[in-house]
Short mmCIF file of C-alpha atoms in Angstrom, two decimals:
data_model
loop_
_atom_site.label_atom_id
_atom_site.label_comp_id
_atom_site.label_asym_id
_atom_site.label_seq_id
_atom_site.Cartn_x
_atom_site.Cartn_y
_atom_site.Cartn_z
CA UNK A 15 -134.23 122.32 61.89
CA UNK A 16 -137.93 120.73 60.33
CA UNK A 17 -136.26 120.78 56.92
CA UNK A 18 -133.23 120.29 57.55
CA UNK A 19 -133.22 116.70 59.26
CA UNK A 20 -135.87 115.97 56.63
CA UNK A 21 -133.58 116.28 54.09
CA UNK A 22 -131.33 114.08 55.90
CA UNK A 23 -128.55 116.53 55.51
CA UNK A 24 -127.47 116.65 59.86
CA UNK A 25 -128.12 112.63 60.06
CA UNK A 26 -126.13 111.07 61.63
CA UNK A 27 -126.85 108.30 63.18
CA UNK A 28 -125.02 104.46 63.49
CA UNK A 29 -127.87 103.63 62.89
CA UNK A 30 -126.70 99.47 60.58
CA UNK A 31 -129.80 100.38 57.74
CA UNK A 32 -129.51 104.27 58.39
CA UNK A 33 -129.71 104.53 54.58
CA UNK A 34 -132.26 102.88 53.61
CA UNK A 35 -134.63 105.14 54.57
CA UNK A 36 -134.13 106.95 51.70
CA UNK A 37 -136.77 105.34 49.07
CA UNK A 38 -133.75 105.69 46.31
CA UNK A 39 -131.33 103.71 48.44
CA UNK A 40 -133.82 100.47 49.14
CA UNK A 41 -134.93 100.32 45.16
CA UNK A 42 -131.38 100.90 43.92
CA UNK A 43 -129.90 98.03 46.75
CA UNK A 44 -132.59 95.69 45.66
CA UNK A 45 -131.90 96.00 42.00
CA UNK A 46 -128.19 95.56 42.88
CA UNK A 47 -128.84 92.33 44.96
CA UNK A 48 -130.43 90.81 42.73
CA UNK A 49 -127.52 91.34 39.58
CA UNK A 50 -125.03 90.41 41.94
CA UNK A 51 -126.68 86.80 42.73
CA UNK A 52 -126.39 86.30 39.67
CA UNK A 53 -122.99 88.15 39.07
CA UNK A 54 -121.94 85.35 41.23
CA UNK A 55 -122.99 82.82 39.62
CA UNK A 56 -121.35 83.03 36.68
CA UNK A 57 -117.95 83.79 38.58
CA UNK A 58 -118.57 79.96 40.02
CA UNK A 59 -119.18 78.30 36.62
CA UNK A 60 -116.23 80.31 34.58
CA UNK A 61 -114.12 79.14 36.87
CA UNK A 62 -115.15 75.47 37.01
CA UNK A 63 -115.78 75.62 32.98
CA UNK A 64 -111.94 76.59 33.33
CA UNK A 65 -110.83 73.92 35.12
CA UNK A 66 -112.95 71.47 35.18
CA UNK A 67 -114.37 70.85 31.32
CA UNK A 68 -111.53 73.40 29.16
CA UNK A 69 -108.44 71.75 31.46
CA UNK A 70 -107.27 75.06 31.85
CA UNK A 71 -105.10 75.95 35.09
CA UNK A 72 -103.87 78.56 36.99
CA UNK A 73 -102.32 80.01 34.13
CA UNK A 74 -105.71 79.70 31.80
CA UNK A 75 -107.34 81.52 35.50
CA UNK A 76 -105.05 84.44 35.52
CA UNK A 77 -105.09 84.97 32.05
CA UNK A 78 -108.92 85.32 32.55
CA UNK A 79 -108.68 87.85 34.81
CA UNK A 80 -106.76 89.86 32.26
CA UNK A 81 -109.17 90.37 30.13
CA UNK A 82 -112.37 90.98 32.74
CA UNK A 83 -110.30 93.08 34.84
CA UNK A 84 -107.58 94.56 32.09
CA UNK A 85 -109.79 97.48 31.46
CA UNK A 86 -110.15 98.84 34.75
CA UNK A 87 -106.54 99.35 34.99
CA UNK A 88 -106.79 101.12 31.38
CA UNK A 89 -110.35 102.96 31.22
CA UNK A 90 -110.90 103.49 34.37
CA UNK A 91 -109.56 106.48 35.96
CA UNK A 92 -111.55 107.84 31.96
CA UNK A 93 -115.15 106.44 33.53
CA UNK A 94 -114.64 108.09 36.45
CA UNK A 95 -114.36 111.70 35.13
CA UNK A 96 -117.39 110.62 32.42
CA UNK A 97 -119.10 109.80 35.50
CA UNK A 98 -118.87 113.11 36.97
CA UNK A 99 -120.18 114.40 34.01
CA UNK A 100 -122.68 112.52 32.60
CA UNK A 101 -125.46 111.13 33.76
CA UNK A 102 -124.96 107.77 34.82
CA UNK A 103 -128.60 106.97 35.48
CA UNK A 104 -128.81 106.71 31.40
CA UNK A 105 -124.91 105.06 31.36
CA UNK A 106 -125.40 102.52 34.23
CA UNK A 107 -128.24 101.46 31.39
CA UNK A 108 -125.67 101.12 28.30
CA UNK A 109 -123.17 99.21 30.81
CA UNK A 110 -126.17 97.31 31.78
CA UNK A 111 -126.94 96.28 28.51
CA UNK A 112 -123.63 94.65 27.69
CA UNK A 113 -122.59 92.38 30.38
CA UNK A 114 -125.91 91.07 30.67
CA UNK A 115 -125.89 90.45 26.70
CA UNK A 116 -121.93 88.73 27.44
CA UNK A 117 -123.30 86.94 29.71
CA UNK A 118 -126.81 85.61 27.77
CA UNK A 119 -123.93 85.27 24.88
CA UNK A 120 -121.40 82.96 27.19
CA UNK A 121 -125.05 80.85 28.42
CA UNK A 122 -125.96 80.51 24.29
CA UNK A 123 -122.21 78.59 23.32
CA UNK A 124 -122.41 76.40 26.55
CA UNK A 125 -125.93 75.14 25.67
CA UNK A 126 -125.13 74.34 22.00
CA UNK A 127 -121.58 73.49 22.44
CA UNK A 128 -119.14 75.51 21.29
CA UNK A 129 -117.59 76.73 24.67
CA UNK A 130 -113.75 77.45 24.13
CA UNK A 131 -110.63 79.15 25.86
CA UNK A 132 -110.99 82.39 22.78
CA UNK A 133 -114.67 82.86 23.72
CA UNK A 134 -114.57 82.74 27.49
CA UNK A 135 -111.35 85.04 26.59
CA UNK A 136 -112.99 86.96 24.19
CA UNK A 137 -116.71 87.60 25.97
CA UNK A 138 -114.87 88.29 29.11
CA UNK A 139 -113.07 90.76 27.49
CA UNK A 140 -116.46 92.31 26.92
CA UNK A 141 -117.53 92.22 29.79
CA UNK A 142 -114.69 93.56 31.69
CA UNK A 143 -115.16 96.60 28.76
CA UNK A 144 -118.22 97.56 30.71
CA UNK A 145 -118.02 96.51 34.01
CA UNK A 146 -114.26 99.09 33.43
CA UNK A 147 -117.38 102.18 32.96
CA UNK A 148 -120.25 100.23 35.04
CA UNK A 149 -117.62 100.68 38.58
CA UNK A 150 -117.33 103.41 39.52
CA UNK A 151 -120.66 105.09 38.02
CA UNK A 152 -122.32 102.38 40.34
CA UNK A 153 -120.23 102.99 42.85
CA UNK A 154 -120.21 106.75 42.84
CA UNK A 155 -123.84 106.97 41.75
CA UNK A 156 -124.64 106.23 46.19
CA UNK A 157 -123.81 109.62 46.48
CA UNK A 158 -126.49 110.98 44.99
CA UNK A 159 -129.12 108.94 46.50
CA UNK A 160 -128.71 109.63 50.15
CA UNK A 161 -127.25 112.56 51.70
CA UNK A 162 -123.54 113.06 52.60
CA UNK A 163 -124.04 112.47 56.07
CA UNK A 164 -126.21 109.08 54.80
CA UNK A 165 -122.91 107.91 52.39
CA UNK A 166 -120.49 106.75 55.04
CA UNK A 167 -123.40 104.02 55.64
CA UNK A 168 -124.56 103.81 52.43
CA UNK A 169 -121.07 102.93 51.18
CA UNK A 170 -120.41 99.45 53.98
CA UNK A 171 -124.32 98.18 52.29
CA UNK A 172 -122.89 98.78 49.34
CA UNK A 173 -120.45 96.43 50.52
CA UNK A 174 -122.52 93.58 52.48
CA UNK A 175 -124.70 93.87 49.60
CA UNK A 176 -122.20 92.84 47.42
CA UNK A 177 -120.64 90.09 50.56
CA UNK A 178 -123.82 89.26 51.49
CA UNK A 179 -125.06 88.20 47.40
CA UNK A 180 -121.92 86.35 46.85
CA UNK A 181 -122.59 83.96 49.64
CA UNK A 182 -125.69 83.11 48.26
CA UNK A 183 -125.07 83.08 44.69
CA UNK A 184 -121.41 81.06 44.84
CA UNK A 185 -123.63 78.50 46.87
CA UNK A 186 -125.91 78.22 44.95
CA UNK A 187 -123.83 78.37 41.63
CA UNK A 188 -121.72 75.45 43.27
CA UNK A 189 -125.01 73.06 43.72
CA UNK A 190 -126.13 74.74 39.99
CA UNK A 191 -122.84 73.88 38.46
CA UNK A 192 -123.43 70.38 40.01
CA UNK A 193 -126.40 68.79 39.06
CA UNK A 194 -127.09 71.49 36.47
CA UNK A 195 -124.08 72.90 34.53
CA UNK A 196 -122.53 76.07 33.99
CA UNK A 197 -124.62 77.03 30.67
CA UNK A 198 -127.46 78.21 33.70
CA UNK A 199 -125.78 79.97 35.92
CA UNK A 200 -124.92 82.36 32.59
CA UNK A 201 -128.33 82.19 31.74
CA UNK A 202 -129.24 83.53 35.11
CA UNK A 203 -126.84 86.24 35.13
CA UNK A 204 -127.99 87.29 31.90
CA UNK A 205 -130.68 88.11 32.97
CA UNK A 206 -130.66 89.05 35.90
CA UNK A 207 -129.33 92.65 34.62
CA UNK A 208 -132.53 93.48 34.43
CA UNK A 209 -133.20 93.78 37.69
CA UNK A 210 -131.05 96.58 38.42
CA UNK A 211 -131.93 97.88 34.67
CA UNK A 212 -135.58 98.18 36.43
CA UNK A 213 -134.38 99.75 39.62
CA UNK A 214 -132.59 102.61 37.31
CA UNK A 215 -135.70 102.89 35.85
CA UNK A 216 -137.97 103.61 38.97
CA UNK A 217 -135.56 106.01 40.39
CA UNK A 218 -136.37 108.03 37.30
CA UNK A 219 -134.06 111.34 38.80
CA UNK A 220 -134.78 112.05 42.32
CA UNK A 221 -131.26 111.84 42.76
CA UNK A 222 -128.96 114.90 44.35
CA UNK A 223 -126.18 114.36 41.88
CA UNK A 224 -124.20 117.19 41.54
CA UNK A 225 -121.80 117.16 37.90
CA UNK A 226 -118.52 118.22 38.04
CA UNK A 227 -117.27 120.68 35.51
CA UNK A 228 -114.30 121.77 33.16
CA UNK A 229 -112.66 123.48 36.00
CA UNK A 230 -112.60 120.68 38.25
CA UNK A 231 -109.60 119.46 37.25
CA UNK A 232 -110.73 115.52 35.60
CA UNK A 233 -108.90 112.92 36.82
CA UNK A 234 -105.84 114.12 37.52
CA UNK A 235 -107.61 116.04 40.65
CA UNK A 236 -108.70 113.26 42.28
CA UNK A 237 -105.31 112.34 41.46
CA UNK A 238 -103.56 115.08 43.15
CA UNK A 239 -106.73 114.78 46.30
CA UNK A 240 -105.80 111.67 48.04
CA UNK A 241 -101.87 111.53 47.22
CA UNK A 242 -101.81 115.47 49.01
CA UNK A 243 -103.75 113.51 51.64
CA UNK A 244 -101.01 111.47 54.17
CA UNK A 245 -104.03 108.25 55.23
CA UNK A 246 -106.05 108.39 52.34
CA UNK A 247 -102.15 107.70 50.82
CA UNK A 248 -101.62 105.05 53.19
CA UNK A 249 -104.93 103.29 52.23
CA UNK A 250 -104.35 103.18 48.19
CA UNK A 251 -101.20 101.96 48.62
CA UNK A 252 -101.05 99.20 51.03
CA UNK A 253 -104.36 97.84 48.94
CA UNK A 254 -102.95 98.14 45.93
CA UNK A 255 -100.37 95.39 46.90
CA UNK A 256 -103.64 93.54 48.64
CA UNK A 257 -104.99 93.70 45.70
CA UNK A 258 -102.06 92.66 43.47
CA UNK A 259 -101.68 89.41 45.98
CA UNK A 260 -104.49 88.82 48.44
CA UNK A 261 -107.84 89.19 47.18
CA UNK A 262 -107.44 86.93 43.61
CA UNK A 263 -109.57 83.98 45.15
CA UNK A 264 -110.85 83.26 42.02
CA UNK A 265 -107.38 81.79 40.74
CA UNK A 266 -106.42 80.09 43.97
CA UNK A 267 -110.18 79.07 44.78
CA UNK A 268 -110.95 76.45 41.63
CA UNK A 269 -107.16 74.98 41.71
CA UNK A 270 -106.67 74.78 45.77
CA UNK A 271 -110.51 72.66 45.34
CA UNK A 272 -109.80 70.61 42.55
CA UNK A 273 -106.13 69.82 42.87
CA UNK A 274 -105.39 69.53 46.62
CA UNK A 275 -108.75 68.91 48.56
CA UNK A 276 -110.06 67.24 45.63
CA UNK A 277 -113.85 68.41 45.96
CA UNK A 278 -115.99 69.70 43.36
CA UNK A 279 -118.10 72.57 41.86
CA UNK A 280 -120.01 72.91 45.27
CA UNK A 281 -117.33 72.43 47.66
CA UNK A 282 -115.99 75.31 45.82
CA UNK A 283 -119.06 77.07 45.60
CA UNK A 284 -119.28 76.75 49.90
CA UNK A 285 -116.05 77.74 49.55
CA UNK A 286 -116.63 81.09 47.58
CA UNK A 287 -119.77 81.60 50.45
CA UNK A 288 -117.97 81.32 53.48
CA UNK A 289 -115.53 84.57 52.48
CA UNK A 290 -118.68 85.97 51.29
CA UNK A 291 -120.47 85.53 54.85
CA UNK A 292 -117.05 86.89 56.69
CA UNK A 293 -117.19 89.81 54.45
CA UNK A 294 -120.52 90.72 54.99
CA UNK A 295 -119.71 89.90 58.85
CA UNK A 296 -117.07 92.67 58.51
CA UNK A 297 -119.13 95.31 56.33
CA UNK A 298 -122.04 94.80 58.65
CA UNK A 299 -119.72 96.05 61.50
CA UNK A 300 -118.07 98.74 59.52
CA UNK A 301 -121.61 100.07 58.69
CA UNK A 302 -122.76 100.10 62.98
CA UNK A 303 -119.49 102.85 62.73
CA UNK A 304 -120.18 106.75 62.59
CA UNK A 305 -116.97 106.74 60.40
CA UNK A 306 -114.33 104.85 58.81
CA UNK A 307 -111.21 104.69 60.17
CA UNK A 308 -107.73 103.82 58.98
CA UNK A 309 -107.13 101.95 61.92
CA UNK A 310 -109.44 99.49 61.46
CA UNK A 311 -108.77 99.25 57.83
CA UNK A 312 -105.25 97.93 58.40
CA UNK A 313 -107.40 95.09 60.63
CA UNK A 314 -108.81 94.10 57.74
CA UNK A 315 -105.61 94.10 55.70
CA UNK A 316 -103.98 91.67 58.11
CA UNK A 317 -106.92 89.78 58.96
CA UNK A 318 -106.76 89.07 55.27
CA UNK A 319 -102.91 88.06 55.43
CA UNK A 320 -104.05 85.52 58.33
CA UNK A 321 -106.83 83.82 57.00
CA UNK A 322 -104.61 83.01 53.35
CA UNK A 323 -102.03 82.25 55.40
CA UNK A 324 -103.85 80.18 57.64
CA UNK A 325 -105.32 78.66 54.64
CA UNK A 326 -102.59 78.02 52.57
CA UNK A 327 -101.44 75.56 54.91
CA UNK A 328 -104.44 73.68 55.79
CA UNK A 329 -104.19 69.88 55.87
CA UNK A 330 -108.12 69.53 54.77
CA UNK A 331 -111.19 71.16 53.36
CA UNK A 332 -112.60 71.92 56.46
CA UNK A 333 -110.04 73.69 57.81
CA UNK A 334 -109.71 75.37 54.44
CA UNK A 335 -113.07 76.52 54.85
CA UNK A 336 -113.12 77.42 58.04
CA UNK A 337 -109.95 79.58 57.42
CA UNK A 338 -111.83 80.84 54.91
CA UNK A 339 -114.62 82.80 57.22
CA UNK A 340 -111.96 85.41 58.63
CA UNK A 341 -110.10 86.12 55.02
CA UNK A 342 -113.19 86.37 54.25
CA UNK A 343 -113.94 88.95 57.47
CA UNK A 344 -111.44 91.23 56.76
CA UNK A 345 -111.86 91.90 53.12
CA UNK A 346 -115.18 93.55 54.54
CA UNK A 347 -113.51 95.40 56.67
CA UNK A 348 -110.91 96.33 53.79
CA UNK A 349 -113.16 97.49 51.27
CA UNK A 350 -116.15 99.63 53.84
CA UNK A 351 -113.80 101.37 55.25
CA UNK A 352 -111.33 102.60 52.07
CA UNK A 353 -115.07 103.38 50.25
CA UNK A 354 -115.56 105.41 53.79
CA UNK A 355 -113.28 107.00 54.04
CA UNK A 356 -112.91 107.79 49.91
CA UNK A 357 -116.62 108.99 49.68
CA UNK A 358 -116.02 110.61 53.15
CA UNK A 359 -113.65 113.44 52.23
CA UNK A 360 -113.92 114.14 49.24
CA UNK A 361 -116.98 116.67 47.52
CA UNK A 362 -119.44 115.03 45.74
CA UNK A 363 -118.71 116.56 42.31
CA UNK A 364 -115.22 114.60 42.83
CA UNK A 365 -116.71 111.23 43.79
CA UNK A 366 -116.62 109.35 40.40
CA UNK A 367 -112.82 110.39 39.93
CA UNK A 368 -111.97 109.41 43.08
CA UNK A 369 -114.16 105.84 43.48
CA UNK A 370 -112.46 105.53 39.36
CA UNK A 371 -109.23 105.46 41.51
CA UNK A 372 -110.20 103.47 44.34
CA UNK A 373 -111.66 100.77 41.17
CA UNK A 374 -107.65 101.22 39.40
CA UNK A 375 -106.05 100.37 42.16
CA UNK A 376 -108.66 97.90 43.19
CA UNK A 377 -109.27 95.66 40.57
CA UNK A 378 -106.93 97.17 38.38
CA UNK A 379 -104.32 95.74 40.59
CA UNK A 380 -106.15 92.55 38.88
CA UNK A 381 -104.93 91.95 35.85
CA UNK A 382 -101.45 92.11 37.24
CA UNK A 383 -101.68 89.80 39.92
CA UNK A 384 -104.25 87.28 38.76
CA UNK A 385 -101.33 86.36 36.14
CA UNK A 386 -98.62 86.06 38.64
CA UNK A 387 -100.18 83.77 41.05
CA UNK A 388 -101.19 81.59 38.46
CA UNK A 389 -97.55 80.75 37.43
CA UNK A 390 -96.54 80.29 41.52
CA UNK A 391 -99.79 77.83 41.39
CA UNK A 392 -98.59 76.52 38.20
CA UNK A 393 -95.15 75.89 39.07
CA UNK A 394 -94.74 75.51 43.29
CA UNK A 395 -98.74 75.08 44.01
CA UNK A 396 -101.69 76.52 44.55
CA UNK A 397 -100.84 76.36 48.45
CA UNK A 398 -97.43 78.39 47.15
CA UNK A 399 -100.07 81.32 45.27
CA UNK A 400 -102.61 81.05 48.23
CA UNK A 401 -99.82 82.15 50.52
CA UNK A 402 -97.96 83.90 49.06
CA UNK A 403 -101.18 86.82 49.05
CA UNK A 404 -101.34 85.94 52.71
CA UNK A 405 -97.55 86.97 53.23
CA UNK A 406 -98.20 90.08 51.01
CA UNK A 407 -101.07 90.82 53.20
CA UNK A 408 -99.39 90.75 56.51
CA UNK A 409 -96.39 92.68 55.29
CA UNK A 410 -98.72 95.76 54.16
CA UNK A 411 -99.99 96.11 57.77
CA UNK A 412 -96.99 96.36 59.51
CA UNK A 413 -96.01 98.81 57.18
CA UNK A 414 -99.06 100.51 57.43
CA UNK A 415 -99.19 100.61 60.89
CA UNK A 416 -95.65 102.22 61.43
CA UNK A 417 -97.01 104.86 58.70
CA UNK A 418 -99.81 105.28 60.04
CA UNK A 419 -98.90 106.17 63.74
CA UNK A 420 -95.72 108.02 62.46
CA UNK A 421 -98.90 110.33 61.33
CA UNK A 422 -100.91 110.15 64.46
CA UNK A 423 -97.62 111.66 66.07
CA UNK A 424 -96.41 114.19 63.31
CA UNK A 425 -100.74 115.48 63.99
CA UNK A 426 -100.26 115.54 67.74
CA UNK A 427 -103.93 113.21 67.43
CA UNK A 428 -101.47 110.83 70.01
CA UNK A 429 -98.77 112.37 71.21
CA UNK A 430 -98.52 109.22 73.85
CA UNK A 431 -97.10 107.15 71.27
CA UNK A 432 -94.03 109.13 70.44
CA UNK A 433 -91.03 107.32 71.41
CA UNK A 434 -89.17 108.44 74.74
#
């Protein structure tokens, strides 16, 4: 009994920071946090450069999302299969190098006054290509540095790190852009990747990864696994709708702040930060739960839809800033619950492919939704573009609740829900 408790294999504690008791998780999350602060700083700087410096609009912002996330749509599933067969640590060293290099090149062209939409698109494509491999590898690696019982908590904390660093990165990035310039955000991001590389180096080979073999069936097995599970199928479909229409902050927020509320880069950073604060709260709520839940996931979808609808009709920047909080809470619940459901119901040898499928659905939808929302913003206005995402989220939540209720009744778990 003592030996099993020492490994954490039977640990099912609902403690908020349960997974941080493992040294590998502490090092990993520390490196991730430092790196993501730089990533969020670059995100706001890039959006502001396109809108303010290069004179772009919704179409140009949408095209950047295509170059940033298009590779995930095309290569995400392949990258997930690769992560289940290769040394994740070595693969992440390569991806971190290329993403950091792209950021430093972007800083160079900005410092020297050579920025252009063509260069922004090209460097976004390089970063997006590396991210297509990095995202599924990085997320599946979490399951290798903590025992299986701690994986749902670790995935929720991963969402918490991603969202809390957005608060800091976006807020700081907005002020850096206003008082120093976009180039400094790109430079800081390029250097920040060293933190993640240092964390990976410190991990060594202490993780207990289980690699897949050729007999595991490749990427197709992950698709079959998710599609045959009615609850996971429901989660994937609902996420695809929300990711396509609602999770397009990079396109809608700059246009709302600049064209509707008539504010500057620091205000844009504050709006992104408020959304990140909400996401962090949603992730913390998820981290306290013993097990992920489809019901909580659908609550997150509904809250996102409602928040986007309220943001679209906000009469002032202050009201819009307040509406960004529930929008973020819903996003945090959605992401953490989805990750927890997928990881807790998948074998470790398949985890990379399953999480890659999630990344394709979540991030791979952006190249479709980004340009669509951008076109709506250019022709009908940023408010209508935001409202489109809100309506899509609410419809996904309503349909999801109906389907989930039918699943619960069919399995006999909640027979009292059946109609008389």
